[in-house]
Structure formats: structure tokens, C-alpha cells
XYZ file of C-alpha atoms in Angstrom:
323
model
C 56.802 -14.770 -48.316
C 55.962 -16.904 -45.207
C 54.893 -14.323 -42.481
C 58.316 -16.168 -40.407
C 60.289 -14.526 -42.918
C 59.033 -11.255 -43.179
C 60.660 -8.305 -40.931
C 60.636 -4.919 -39.880
C 62.301 -3.665 -43.158
C 59.724 -4.743 -45.628
C 57.100 -2.321 -46.598
C 54.081 -1.663 -44.601
C 51.635 -3.579 -47.516
C 53.592 -6.894 -47.491
C 53.511 -6.881 -43.560
C 50.140 -6.154 -43.019
C 49.221 -8.957 -45.991
C 50.901 -11.183 -43.807
C 49.492 -10.439 -40.534
C 46.022 -10.204 -42.704
C 46.676 -14.021 -44.091
C 47.255 -14.953 -40.445
C 43.990 -13.149 -38.972
C 41.728 -12.815 -41.230
C 42.333 -14.152 -44.562
C 40.606 -14.028 -47.885
C 39.299 -17.015 -47.533
C 37.292 -16.025 -44.444
C 36.204 -13.082 -46.274
C 34.741 -15.732 -49.362
C 32.956 -17.350 -46.655
C 31.266 -13.844 -45.134
C 29.804 -13.371 -48.552
C 26.850 -16.124 -48.518
C 26.209 -15.560 -45.129
C 25.997 -11.608 -45.945
C 23.255 -11.932 -49.334
C 21.578 -14.956 -47.779
C 20.292 -11.777 -44.481
C 20.428 -9.142 -47.171
C 18.227 -10.814 -49.365
C 16.480 -12.295 -46.597
C 16.090 -8.624 -45.033
C 14.077 -7.911 -49.219
C 11.728 -10.753 -48.689
C 10.862 -9.975 -45.378
C 8.667 -6.903 -46.097
C 7.534 -7.991 -49.510
C 10.345 -6.829 -52.502
C 11.650 -9.525 -54.570
C 15.853 -10.513 -53.503
C 17.718 -8.563 -55.734
C 21.509 -8.226 -55.174
C 22.288 -4.261 -56.311
C 25.045 -1.640 -55.111
C 23.426 -1.645 -52.009
C 24.178 -4.754 -51.324
C 27.884 -4.552 -52.507
C 28.011 -1.607 -49.876
C 27.115 -2.866 -46.816
C 29.249 -6.524 -48.143
C 31.592 -4.172 -47.631
C 31.125 -2.271 -44.603
C 30.044 -6.321 -43.280
C 33.357 -7.121 -43.502
C 35.094 -3.653 -42.713
C 32.809 -4.233 -38.943
C 34.473 -8.510 -39.406
C 38.499 -6.742 -39.464
C 37.263 -4.304 -36.828
C 35.805 -6.291 -34.581
C 39.255 -8.894 -35.025
C 41.693 -5.722 -35.065
C 39.915 -5.177 -31.483
C 40.039 -8.924 -30.514
C 43.909 -9.078 -31.229
C 44.487 -5.938 -29.161
C 42.133 -7.383 -25.908
C 44.071 -10.930 -26.653
C 47.457 -9.223 -26.781
C 49.325 -10.176 -23.397
C 47.923 -13.500 -23.620
C 49.069 -14.000 -27.321
C 52.384 -12.961 -26.635
C 53.122 -15.449 -24.367
C 51.416 -18.047 -25.978
C 52.209 -17.807 -29.844
C 55.461 -15.174 -29.734
C 55.237 -16.330 -33.952
C 52.732 -14.532 -34.647
C 53.320 -10.962 -36.882
C 51.446 -9.201 -34.690
C 53.217 -10.472 -31.740
C 56.675 -9.523 -33.392
C 55.734 -6.309 -33.845
C 55.605 -6.491 -37.720
C 52.392 -4.911 -37.170
C 51.532 -2.937 -34.270
C 48.746 -2.117 -31.758
C 48.949 1.560 -33.084
C 48.793 0.062 -36.861
C 46.078 -1.881 -35.725
C 44.042 0.712 -33.950
C 44.154 2.920 -37.237
C 43.354 0.237 -38.968
C 40.382 -1.184 -37.040
C 38.737 3.188 -36.224
C 39.390 3.199 -40.279
C 37.010 -0.158 -40.670
C 34.879 1.564 -38.072
C 34.640 4.294 -40.022
C 33.834 2.559 -43.083
C 31.028 0.445 -41.551
C 29.288 3.434 -40.975
C 29.606 4.515 -44.291
C 28.354 2.252 -46.164
C 25.025 2.117 -43.234
C 24.371 6.126 -43.797
C 24.996 5.449 -47.941
C 21.857 2.899 -47.454
C 20.437 4.507 -45.293
C 20.693 7.985 -47.722
C 21.813 9.706 -44.748
C 20.485 8.734 -40.953
C 17.526 5.622 -40.626
C 16.579 1.424 -40.204
C 20.341 0.487 -40.874
C 22.330 2.858 -38.702
C 20.966 2.076 -36.150
C 21.402 -1.787 -35.913
C 24.818 -1.241 -36.653
C 25.142 2.067 -33.604
C 22.941 -1.809 -31.301
C 25.286 -3.556 -32.809
C 28.914 -2.354 -32.632
C 27.741 0.221 -29.676
C 26.879 -3.499 -27.974
C 29.568 -5.528 -29.169
C 32.429 -2.231 -27.775
C 30.884 -2.100 -24.325
C 31.967 -5.888 -24.072
C 35.116 -5.680 -25.178
C 36.246 -2.701 -23.459
C 34.734 -3.913 -20.466
C 36.474 -7.547 -20.828
C 39.892 -5.407 -21.188
C 38.887 -3.347 -18.015
C 38.479 -6.424 -15.685
C 41.507 -8.861 -17.172
C 40.515 -10.802 -13.558
C 37.287 -11.565 -14.846
C 38.438 -12.073 -18.613
C 40.954 -14.593 -17.104
C 38.599 -16.544 -16.348
C 35.987 -16.905 -18.922
C 38.897 -17.561 -21.250
C 40.498 -20.437 -19.637
C 36.018 -21.716 -19.651
C 36.259 -21.593 -23.763
C 33.259 -22.741 -24.247
C 31.367 -20.828 -21.742
C 33.191 -17.691 -24.020
C 31.907 -18.790 -27.515
C 28.025 -17.754 -26.087
C 29.611 -14.658 -25.145
C 29.749 -13.416 -28.582
C 26.458 -14.933 -29.950
C 23.968 -11.673 -29.390
C 25.764 -10.420 -31.452
C 25.978 -12.370 -34.431
C 22.008 -11.788 -34.054
C 22.052 -8.191 -34.275
C 23.726 -8.293 -36.843
C 21.811 -10.727 -39.072
C 19.642 -7.557 -37.845
C 22.082 -5.132 -39.091
C 22.318 -7.114 -42.542
C 18.632 -7.539 -43.278
C 17.584 -4.000 -42.126
C 19.687 -3.172 -45.153
C 17.890 -4.570 -47.707
C 14.667 -3.977 -46.217
C 16.003 -0.066 -45.846
C 13.430 2.112 -44.936
C 10.670 -0.554 -43.332
C 10.723 -2.238 -40.305
C 11.207 -5.718 -40.003
C 8.561 -8.201 -38.937
C 8.497 -10.009 -35.984
C 9.085 -13.288 -38.011
C 12.897 -12.408 -38.800
C 13.603 -13.688 -35.410
C 13.823 -16.874 -36.704
C 17.437 -15.342 -39.133
C 18.346 -13.888 -36.086
C 18.419 -17.058 -33.943
C 20.033 -18.984 -37.266
C 22.789 -17.067 -37.654
C 23.464 -17.255 -33.333
C 23.814 -21.326 -34.114
C 25.340 -21.143 -37.520
C 28.481 -18.959 -36.648
C 28.189 -21.009 -32.650
C 29.326 -23.751 -35.405
C 31.846 -22.545 -37.122
C 33.538 -21.574 -33.889
C 33.762 -25.563 -32.560
C 34.620 -26.009 -35.867
C 37.440 -23.410 -35.952
C 38.786 -24.321 -32.960
C 38.669 -27.962 -33.032
C 42.860 -28.950 -33.511
C 44.532 -31.895 -36.036
C 46.391 -33.928 -34.041
C 49.882 -31.935 -35.359
C 48.549 -29.597 -33.159
C 48.224 -30.684 -29.262
C 49.824 -27.324 -27.661
C 48.457 -27.535 -24.325
C 47.663 -23.233 -25.180
C 45.706 -24.171 -28.135
C 41.889 -23.435 -27.689
C 41.413 -27.122 -28.609
C 36.835 -27.813 -27.956
C 38.330 -31.036 -29.060
C 40.339 -31.378 -25.318
C 39.841 -33.972 -22.739
C 36.290 -33.018 -21.123
C 37.088 -31.087 -17.419
C 33.403 -29.485 -17.537
C 30.567 -28.224 -20.208
C 32.785 -24.273 -19.559
C 36.116 -25.839 -20.550
C 35.977 -28.359 -23.614
C 33.240 -30.891 -24.801
C 35.909 -33.797 -25.275
C 37.022 -35.735 -28.948
C 32.872 -37.536 -29.006
C 31.564 -34.258 -27.238
C 32.903 -31.516 -29.840
C 31.378 -34.322 -32.873
C 28.047 -34.230 -31.070
C 28.188 -31.498 -30.611
C 29.389 -29.767 -34.174
C 26.767 -32.923 -35.850
C 24.056 -31.825 -33.475
C 24.800 -27.873 -34.327
C 25.454 -28.415 -38.207
C 21.669 -30.493 -38.371
C 19.509 -27.149 -36.394
C 21.222 -25.171 -39.151
C 20.106 -27.243 -41.317
C 16.752 -27.324 -40.683
C 16.606 -23.010 -39.743
C 17.599 -22.664 -43.528
C 14.838 -24.136 -44.494
C 12.676 -22.509 -41.442
C 13.426 -19.297 -42.805
C 12.667 -20.284 -46.663
C 9.435 -21.461 -45.164
C 8.692 -17.981 -43.104
C 10.098 -15.716 -46.030
C 7.946 -17.954 -48.495
C 10.408 -18.787 -50.782
C 10.843 -22.448 -49.684
C 10.596 -25.181 -52.387
C 10.357 -29.184 -52.912
C 14.138 -28.461 -54.697
C 15.692 -25.979 -51.417
C 14.594 -28.575 -49.438
C 16.119 -31.292 -50.673
C 19.418 -29.290 -51.619
C 19.160 -28.463 -47.784
C 19.089 -31.467 -46.556
C 21.418 -33.715 -49.607
C 24.558 -30.899 -48.403
C 24.276 -32.042 -44.754
C 23.737 -35.454 -45.628
C 26.856 -35.298 -48.635
C 29.299 -33.203 -45.905
C 28.076 -35.222 -41.951
C 26.940 -38.852 -42.952
C 30.407 -40.071 -44.607
C 32.293 -38.166 -41.642
C 30.019 -39.151 -38.891
C 30.495 -42.998 -40.590
C 34.212 -42.143 -40.093
C 34.367 -41.660 -36.587
C 31.831 -43.602 -35.317
C 33.836 -46.555 -37.290
C 37.499 -45.224 -35.779
C 36.972 -42.411 -33.430
C 40.636 -39.953 -33.546
C 41.215 -36.723 -33.324
C 42.009 -36.509 -37.167
C 38.970 -37.490 -37.596
C 37.574 -35.121 -35.609
C 38.736 -32.600 -37.420
C 37.449 -33.541 -40.853
C 34.348 -34.025 -38.694
C 34.604 -30.061 -37.602
C 35.454 -29.156 -41.573
C 31.995 -30.633 -43.229
C 29.865 -29.575 -40.605
C 31.404 -25.735 -40.711
C 30.532 -26.795 -44.900
C 27.584 -27.505 -43.532
C 26.645 -24.285 -43.045
C 28.397 -22.031 -45.894
C 26.668 -24.153 -48.358
C 23.283 -24.424 -46.569
C 23.659 -20.267 -47.514
C 24.230 -20.316 -50.814
C 21.066 -22.817 -51.031
C 19.427 -20.199 -49.760
C 20.734 -17.154 -51.428
C 19.640 -19.104 -54.540
C 16.856 -20.487 -53.354
C 15.362 -16.189 -53.227
C 16.877 -15.635 -56.522
C 15.955 -18.165 -58.995
C 11.901 -17.638 -56.515
C 8.920 -18.463 -55.894
């Protein structure tokens, strides 16, 4: 059933399903799997353990998804007034799901992610420590923004600048997941390359996710391809496309660096990384260069994000196949 056809009389699970389909769709969860596995397996490889998918990986993935949903619930709470004004058609804004529902579900997911960390640690340990650093730092930032609405409005008008403020939490998240693989062993400093990958890749996904097609050109819609006012506000059509291609190339290079650092680099893995990037970027960039348009910019966005996701699949395959 379409979310616009939902009513308050529908079962709660149907209304929740409509909310999830709108704000936390299944394809997003599927896309998180290779991202999670690449960091989890890297955590094992960093300490010299042969990468394998085990029960801890299953528990850790559930904890990761739970945490990202909790972050979504908190973000929707923070943006409720803005979204009610500009997106009244959404499930939350229509009252089919309420902020109270999100608070309960979000808190439940925070607890689930904590329990998952404690399970992998078999008590209190390094996994739970990185969970604490990640969750607390993100929540401090979010609550600070909610307590300072004028600052929040100022930075949200500068969408490019806002995108950069979320990147540290992705980097911390990579260490939380890598520690799940390393368990009680400390991660080496070389894990910093994974952090950099988890900063650059999500920035690419953010730009790609919010580069809109021509049919949605409302002034209130977040869109990095809008005419450029300044670098902090938007990127413009050409700037957005250039940025996404550049970030996709940089993501590919970082994936190869991570494989090299871990000792799982091989000719076929490097070739696969390059091949994925070339197959996705060359035709999209060529079409846009031949005839720049918002529709072709959207194509670049979709294929650039594919570079990130498929590149993580290559990382996972390379580590599982072995040297």
C-alpha cells in the first residue's frame, strides 16, 4: 500500500512499514551489508587473523543496522519542524508514526546495538568502548544542534558544509565494526586507512543520494546540483558531477590501499576495483560531458554510488578468497 493511502486506523505495523519504506528502505540495509563486512573482515586481517564470516558478524550487523536506524530516528526528530513545513506528505509528518514512536524505537535500537557490542566483547571490552565513543559523540552533536536552532538553521542552509559535519561519525563507526572483528586485540594505526575510506565513501553516497532528477526541482528539496551560490551551499550541476566522479575515483584508490595494507591485495582484486570504477564512471561521465543535464547528472550519481557499494563487495571477496 502506498504511504499516501495509509491512515491512522491501519495496523501500527503497516504504518511503521510505510515509514521504513520511506525513510529506512530495505535496499539501504542491503547496501550496508558489504560496507559492514569489509570493515569487520578488515578488523580480523589487521590483527593477523584469517578473515571469516562468523556468528559475531551476524550479531554485529544487526547491531550496526540498529544503530543506523536509531541515528535516522534522532535525525527525523531533529528535523521535524523543518520537514513538517516542507515535506508534509511524509508518514511522520502526517502523524501515522509519531515522535514518541520514534523515541521508543530509537532507544530500543540503541539498546540492541549496545547488547550486540557486549555480546561480541563477552562483557565490557574494546568493541563496547568504540560503540560508546561513536554513539555518545554523535548524540552530543545532534542534541547540541537541537538546543541551538539558529545555528542548526544556519548550517543546514549550507548543505555541503553540513555533509562534512557527519563524516567523523562514519570514521568512528568503521573502528567500532573493525574492532568487532579484532575482538579483544587492539587495532593497529594502519586502521586509519579504513577510517579515511569510511569518510570519503559516505561523502560520495551523500552527494549521490541528494543529487535530484529534473522532475523534483522544488526549492525546499536538498539538492547538491542546484545552482552554486558558494561551495558551502551547493555544488552546481558541473561541480556536483565533478565531485562525485572525483570521490568515486578516490574511493577506489583507498580500497586498493586498504587491501595492500592488509596484505590481501592481488592483481585480480586491483583489476576488479578499477574495472568497477571504469564500467560505472566512463559511460556516465561521457554522456554528461557530451550533453550536460540534470537527468544525466542523476545517472552519474547513481553509478558513482555503485562504485562505492560494488567496491566494498570486491574488498569482501578479496579478503575471503585470501592471498
